[in-house]
Structure formats: structure tokens, C-alpha cells
């Protein structure tokens, strides 16, 4: 498995992952000094991935690190954006859904049957919800590091209560085995997890590392809000081709992992964009 020390990753990304790893999993590593411009780029990545509380916790763990040369202006910005991190339980999605109608029906039935079984495993359902939620976000926006980190924390704190024998056929029924493995491989390749910590990972996936880097780079470039379609004064629909192509490109990255759900998710978002045409 490729290490995050790869020469492919620049100093901003190395520090980004080191700080998040420290903040979420209490790992020990040294930061590399950066210019104010690079620290601002790193903050952009943190905000795009919505992991500011994890980042702040990581910064606190590196408070004595010589490489932590944060400019005062950025420290002030971080303090202004400081927010209390939700508990692990509060970060578990209450409800989840899949874009494909058939698979979503299977998901609902699976959850209902498990909740009404004589040996209900809440922890296994929680892990399934995290996998489903992370997958849907990845199909739409790219890698969801906040959700991946939450899954890692769940595995390390409650993984001993998860029934992985139950989880395996659930993932197969929902056609999400490959997506679950991909998420597990991100924990291994980026955050230093051991393979035996994630029983549903059966093989290493070098693409997990590359997809993570591409998603981080993509989200840092995205604007906070972009329109997809806009109706012209003549009544014709003018689409933002760049946005459409970008989202299609990001969706296609996961076609090999979940072909039916990836396609359904993209079509669902396409239709939703059409329904939001400005009058």
C-alpha cells in the first residue's frame, strides 16, 4: 500500500493529512513549515471537506511542533471559525437513501427487517448507514473525508460490536461491496489503518489514494455555490457545461465500483438541476 509520504503529494497535502490524522486518530507526525499562501490553501481544503473541528483538534496536538508556523492572521480566522465537534453518535446519519429505486427499496427493507429482528445489531446498521452516506456523497462531490474519518472512528471505538458476517450480504444486496472496500482502503492508505481493522476490505486498492488526492484538489478549486442550469430570456435552457462535465467526470470515477448506483445518482442530480431552472 502506498504511503502518504509519496513524492506525488505536495507539502500542502502532506500537512493536511497529517493534521487530520492527528486530530481524528491521535497519530504522531511532524509538520513541515509552509508559507502563508500554502497555509491558506490548506485551510481552503479543510473548509471544502468540512473537517474544521478535526483540523483544529489536530492543530492543538501539533502546538509544540516546529513546523507549525501558522501566520497570526490565519490563527485569528481559525479561532473565529472554531466550532464544537459533534459526538460520534450525532455524526451517524439518521436516515440514508440510494438514488436507484430498486436498490433504495432493498435498503429500506433491509433496515426495517434488521430493526425488527430478534438479534438486532444497531452497530452494524450504523456502519452500513455510514458506508451508504459516504458513497452517495462521493458520487456527487467526490471523496467525503469527514464521513471517512467518522467511519474510521466508529470502527476503532465500536467495531468490536459490529457483526461483519451480517454486513457482508447487506453490501452485496445493495451492490456496495466495492464502495465499502474503497472507503476502507482510504483509511488504510491515507490514515494508516491496518487491514485487519477493516474486515470488509479483502484487497488493497491503489486507486483509493489517487481518488482521494484528486477529490481534495477538486474541492479546493470549487466555488461555494454554482448554478447548473439557467433559463435564458428567450425561454431556452442554457446549461453550465463546465459544471455538468465536472460532475459527470467525478461520477464516472466510481462507475467501476458501483455502476448502477453511480449512473442513477448522476441522472437524479441531472433531473434535480433541471427542476431548479431560474425563471
Short mmCIF file of C-alpha atoms in Angstrom, two decimals:
data_model
loop_
_atom_site.label_atom_id
_atom_site.label_comp_id
_atom_site.label_asym_id
_atom_site.label_seq_id
_atom_site.Cartn_x
_atom_site.Cartn_y
_atom_site.Cartn_z
CA UNK A 1 0.00 0.00 0.00
CA UNK A 2 1.34 3.39 -0.96
CA UNK A 3 2.36 5.68 1.89
CA UNK A 4 1.16 9.27 2.21
CA UNK A 5 4.84 10.25 2.06
CA UNK A 6 4.72 9.73 -1.72
CA UNK A 7 6.53 12.29 -3.82
CA UNK A 8 3.28 12.70 -5.76
CA UNK A 9 1.81 14.61 -2.85
CA UNK A 10 2.96 18.16 -2.25
CA UNK A 11 3.72 19.70 1.12
CA UNK A 12 0.22 21.16 1.50
CA UNK A 13 -1.43 17.78 1.10
CA UNK A 14 1.10 16.07 3.39
CA UNK A 15 0.43 18.56 6.18
CA UNK A 16 -3.30 18.38 5.50
CA UNK A 17 -3.43 14.61 6.04
CA UNK A 18 -1.02 14.69 8.99
CA UNK A 19 -3.12 17.26 10.82
CA UNK A 20 -6.37 15.40 10.14
CA UNK A 21 -4.81 12.10 11.21
CA UNK A 22 -3.64 13.68 14.46
CA UNK A 23 -6.98 15.36 15.05
CA UNK A 24 -9.07 12.25 14.43
CA UNK A 25 -6.83 9.33 15.37
CA UNK A 26 -4.13 10.87 17.61
CA UNK A 27 -1.29 9.87 15.28
CA UNK A 28 2.15 11.37 15.76
CA UNK A 29 3.98 13.05 12.87
CA UNK A 30 5.97 16.20 12.22
CA UNK A 31 4.59 19.08 10.17
CA UNK A 32 6.64 20.84 7.52
CA UNK A 33 6.89 24.67 7.63
CA UNK A 34 4.88 26.40 4.91
CA UNK A 35 4.39 29.89 3.53
CA UNK A 36 1.28 31.88 4.44
CA UNK A 37 -0.07 31.26 0.93
CA UNK A 38 0.22 27.48 1.34
CA UNK A 39 -1.43 27.60 4.77
CA UNK A 40 -4.35 29.48 3.20
CA UNK A 41 -4.62 26.82 0.51
CA UNK A 42 -4.66 24.16 3.21
CA UNK A 43 -7.45 25.99 5.04
CA UNK A 44 -9.41 26.06 1.76
CA UNK A 45 -9.11 22.28 1.60
CA UNK A 46 -10.24 21.93 5.22
CA UNK A 47 -13.31 24.08 4.59
CA UNK A 48 -14.16 22.30 1.33
CA UNK A 49 -14.06 18.94 3.10
CA UNK A 50 -15.98 20.34 6.10
CA UNK A 51 -13.49 18.97 8.63
CA UNK A 52 -12.64 22.16 10.53
CA UNK A 53 -13.26 20.66 14.03
CA UNK A 54 -10.92 17.74 13.22
CA UNK A 55 -8.35 20.17 11.83
CA UNK A 56 -8.48 22.37 14.95
CA UNK A 57 -8.03 19.33 17.18
CA UNK A 58 -5.05 18.29 15.05
CA UNK A 59 -3.51 21.76 15.27
CA UNK A 60 -3.78 21.56 19.07
CA UNK A 61 -1.90 18.25 19.04
CA UNK A 62 0.86 19.89 16.97
CA UNK A 63 1.08 23.02 19.15
CA UNK A 64 4.74 22.34 20.02
CA UNK A 65 5.71 21.28 16.51
CA UNK A 66 8.40 23.45 14.90
CA UNK A 67 6.68 23.05 11.57
CA UNK A 68 3.52 24.73 12.84
CA UNK A 69 4.34 28.22 11.59
CA UNK A 70 0.77 29.44 11.17
CA UNK A 71 0.55 33.18 10.41
CA UNK A 72 -1.31 35.22 13.04
CA UNK A 73 -4.00 36.24 10.53
CA UNK A 74 -4.81 32.59 9.83
CA UNK A 75 -4.84 31.75 13.54
CA UNK A 76 -7.39 34.52 14.05
CA UNK A 77 -9.53 33.13 11.20
CA UNK A 78 -9.40 29.64 12.68
CA UNK A 79 -10.45 30.89 16.10
CA UNK A 80 -13.38 32.72 14.52
CA UNK A 81 -14.47 29.53 12.77
CA UNK A 82 -13.93 27.29 15.78
CA UNK A 83 -16.88 25.04 16.42
CA UNK A 84 -17.50 22.20 18.80
CA UNK A 85 -17.24 18.86 17.09
CA UNK A 86 -20.36 16.70 17.19
CA UNK A 87 -20.18 13.49 19.18
CA UNK A 88 -19.64 10.31 17.21
CA UNK A 89 -23.26 9.24 17.72
CA UNK A 90 -24.51 12.59 16.42
CA UNK A 91 -22.50 12.11 13.22
CA UNK A 92 -24.22 8.84 12.31
CA UNK A 93 -26.86 9.58 9.64
CA UNK A 94 -30.39 9.04 10.95
CA UNK A 95 -31.72 8.19 7.51
CA UNK A 96 -29.98 7.20 4.29
CA UNK A 97 -31.16 6.55 0.76
CA UNK A 98 -29.85 5.36 -2.58
CA UNK A 99 -30.63 7.01 -5.91
CA UNK A 100 -31.60 3.81 -7.68
CA UNK A 101 -35.24 2.96 -6.91
CA UNK A 102 -34.72 -0.80 -6.67
CA UNK A 103 -31.60 -0.55 -4.52
CA UNK A 104 -33.24 2.06 -2.29
CA UNK A 105 -36.22 -0.27 -1.75
CA UNK A 106 -33.80 -3.03 -0.79
CA UNK A 107 -32.07 -0.66 1.63
CA UNK A 108 -35.34 0.31 3.32
CA UNK A 109 -36.43 -3.31 3.63
CA UNK A 110 -33.04 -4.34 4.96
CA UNK A 111 -33.08 -1.66 7.68
CA UNK A 112 -36.71 -2.40 8.60
CA UNK A 113 -36.10 -6.15 8.86
CA UNK A 114 -32.98 -5.69 10.96
CA UNK A 115 -34.70 -3.30 13.37
CA UNK A 116 -37.48 -5.88 13.85
CA UNK A 117 -35.28 -8.96 14.13
CA UNK A 118 -34.68 -10.79 17.40
CA UNK A 119 -30.96 -10.10 17.27
CA UNK A 120 -30.89 -6.51 16.00
CA UNK A 121 -27.39 -5.12 15.60
CA UNK A 122 -27.59 -1.33 15.85
CA UNK A 123 -23.84 -1.01 15.39
CA UNK A 124 -23.91 -2.92 12.11
CA UNK A 125 -26.74 -0.71 10.86
CA UNK A 126 -24.79 2.38 11.89
CA UNK A 127 -21.76 1.24 9.89
CA UNK A 128 -23.97 0.45 6.90
CA UNK A 129 -25.51 3.94 7.08
CA UNK A 130 -22.04 5.50 7.11
CA UNK A 131 -20.99 3.47 4.06
CA UNK A 132 -24.18 4.40 2.17
CA UNK A 133 -23.95 8.09 3.13
CA UNK A 134 -20.27 8.29 2.18
CA UNK A 135 -20.97 6.58 -1.14
CA UNK A 136 -23.75 8.98 -2.12
CA UNK A 137 -21.57 11.98 -1.27
CA UNK A 138 -18.67 10.55 -3.25
CA UNK A 139 -20.86 10.03 -6.33
CA UNK A 140 -21.89 13.69 -6.19
CA UNK A 141 -18.96 15.66 -4.76
CA UNK A 142 -16.01 13.32 -4.61
CA UNK A 143 -14.27 11.84 -1.59
CA UNK A 144 -16.02 12.64 1.69
CA UNK A 145 -13.16 12.76 4.20
CA UNK A 146 -15.39 13.85 7.08
CA UNK A 147 -17.52 10.74 6.60
CA UNK A 148 -14.48 8.51 6.04
CA UNK A 149 -12.95 9.76 9.29
CA UNK A 150 -16.22 9.17 11.15
CA UNK A 151 -16.27 5.61 9.80
CA UNK A 152 -12.69 5.11 10.99
CA UNK A 153 -13.52 6.39 14.46
CA UNK A 154 -16.57 4.14 14.57
CA UNK A 155 -14.52 1.09 13.60
CA UNK A 156 -11.93 1.83 16.27
CA UNK A 157 -14.38 2.55 19.08
CA UNK A 158 -17.34 0.29 18.28
CA UNK A 159 -16.04 -2.06 15.64
CA UNK A 160 -15.93 -4.92 18.14
CA UNK A 161 -19.74 -4.75 18.31
CA UNK A 162 -20.28 -4.79 14.54
CA UNK A 163 -21.49 -8.05 13.03
CA UNK A 164 -19.39 -8.19 9.87
CA UNK A 165 -20.96 -11.52 8.91
CA UNK A 166 -24.29 -9.67 8.64
CA UNK A 167 -22.76 -6.66 6.90
CA UNK A 168 -21.26 -8.63 4.02
CA UNK A 169 -24.55 -9.85 2.44
CA UNK A 170 -26.12 -6.43 3.03
CA UNK A 171 -23.41 -4.75 0.98
CA UNK A 172 -23.74 -7.42 -1.69
CA UNK A 173 -27.54 -6.92 -1.84
CA UNK A 174 -27.06 -3.16 -2.24
CA UNK A 175 -24.17 -3.64 -4.70
CA UNK A 176 -21.92 -1.53 -2.48
CA UNK A 177 -19.18 -4.07 -1.63
CA UNK A 178 -16.63 -2.30 -3.84
CA UNK A 179 -17.56 1.15 -2.49
CA UNK A 180 -17.16 -0.11 1.08
CA UNK A 181 -13.76 -1.54 0.21
CA UNK A 182 -12.75 1.72 -1.42
CA UNK A 183 -13.64 3.67 1.74
CA UNK A 184 -11.75 1.16 3.86
CA UNK A 185 -8.73 1.47 1.59
CA UNK A 186 -8.75 5.25 2.09
CA UNK A 187 -8.45 4.65 5.84
CA UNK A 188 -5.54 2.30 5.18
CA UNK A 189 -3.64 4.30 2.54
CA UNK A 190 -4.24 7.81 3.88
CA UNK A 191 -4.82 7.45 7.63
CA UNK A 192 -2.60 4.49 8.45
CA UNK A 193 -5.19 1.90 9.43
CA UNK A 194 -4.23 -1.77 9.43
CA UNK A 195 -6.08 -4.12 7.10
CA UNK A 196 -7.25 -6.31 9.99
CA UNK A 197 -9.08 -3.30 11.46
CA UNK A 198 -11.44 -3.32 8.48
CA UNK A 199 -12.80 -6.84 7.88
CA UNK A 200 -14.77 -5.88 4.76
CA UNK A 201 -11.56 -4.92 2.94
CA UNK A 202 -10.30 -8.03 1.16
CA UNK A 203 -7.66 -6.46 -1.11
CA UNK A 204 -5.64 -3.27 -1.41
CA UNK A 205 -6.72 -0.64 -3.93
CA UNK A 206 -4.11 1.86 -5.17
CA UNK A 207 -6.90 3.92 -6.71
CA UNK A 208 -8.13 4.83 -3.21
CA UNK A 209 -5.07 7.00 -2.71
CA UNK A 210 -5.26 8.64 -6.13
CA UNK A 211 -9.01 9.30 -5.91
CA UNK A 212 -8.54 10.95 -2.53
CA UNK A 213 -5.85 13.30 -3.84
CA UNK A 214 -7.93 14.21 -6.89
CA UNK A 215 -11.02 14.90 -4.80
CA UNK A 216 -9.10 17.09 -2.36
CA UNK A 217 -7.66 19.08 -5.26
CA UNK A 218 -11.05 19.36 -6.98
CA UNK A 219 -12.99 20.55 -3.95
CA UNK A 220 -10.41 23.18 -3.10
CA UNK A 221 -10.97 24.70 -6.54
CA UNK A 222 -14.76 24.62 -6.45
CA UNK A 223 -16.77 27.70 -5.69
CA UNK A 224 -19.16 27.59 -2.76
CA UNK A 225 -22.22 27.75 -4.98
CA UNK A 226 -22.64 27.14 -8.69
CA UNK A 227 -25.74 27.07 -10.85
CA UNK A 228 -26.23 24.12 -13.14
CA UNK A 229 -28.88 25.41 -15.49
CA UNK A 230 -30.20 28.83 -16.27
CA UNK A 231 -33.18 29.79 -18.37
CA UNK A 232 -32.50 32.49 -20.93
CA UNK A 233 -34.86 35.37 -21.71
CA UNK A 234 -35.96 33.57 -24.87
CA UNK A 235 -37.12 30.57 -22.90
CA UNK A 236 -34.34 28.20 -23.90
CA UNK A 237 -32.33 26.37 -21.29
CA UNK A 238 -28.68 27.29 -21.12
CA UNK A 239 -26.61 24.77 -19.16
CA UNK A 240 -23.37 25.44 -17.39
CA UNK A 241 -21.40 22.93 -19.42
CA UNK A 242 -18.30 23.13 -17.26
CA UNK A 243 -20.21 22.19 -14.10
CA UNK A 244 -22.09 19.41 -15.85
CA UNK A 245 -18.90 17.95 -17.30
CA UNK A 246 -17.14 18.22 -13.96
CA UNK A 247 -19.89 16.38 -12.09
CA UNK A 248 -20.13 13.74 -14.81
CA UNK A 249 -16.37 13.25 -14.65
CA UNK A 250 -16.47 12.83 -10.89
CA UNK A 251 -19.35 10.40 -11.07
CA UNK A 252 -17.58 8.32 -13.72
CA UNK A 253 -14.64 7.77 -11.38
CA UNK A 254 -16.84 5.42 -9.36
CA UNK A 255 -18.65 3.61 -12.17
CA UNK A 256 -16.35 0.62 -11.78
CA UNK A 257 -17.20 0.40 -8.09
CA UNK A 258 -21.00 0.79 -8.28
CA UNK A 259 -22.20 1.06 -11.91
CA UNK A 260 -25.95 1.08 -11.29
CA UNK A 261 -25.96 3.46 -8.33
CA UNK A 262 -23.37 5.79 -9.88
CA UNK A 263 -25.49 6.16 -13.02
CA UNK A 264 -28.72 6.57 -11.05
CA UNK A 265 -27.15 9.19 -8.80
CA UNK A 266 -25.93 11.26 -11.74
CA UNK A 267 -29.27 11.08 -13.54
CA UNK A 268 -31.09 12.01 -10.33
CA UNK A 269 -28.88 15.07 -9.87
CA UNK A 270 -29.30 15.96 -13.56
CA UNK A 271 -33.11 15.91 -13.25
CA UNK A 272 -32.95 17.87 -10.00
CA UNK A 273 -30.84 20.53 -11.69
CA UNK A 274 -33.41 20.82 -14.46
CA UNK A 275 -36.17 21.34 -11.88
CA UNK A 276 -34.21 24.23 -10.38
CA UNK A 277 -34.18 26.32 -13.55
CA UNK A 278 -34.37 30.00 -12.71
CA UNK A 279 -37.44 31.71 -14.11
#
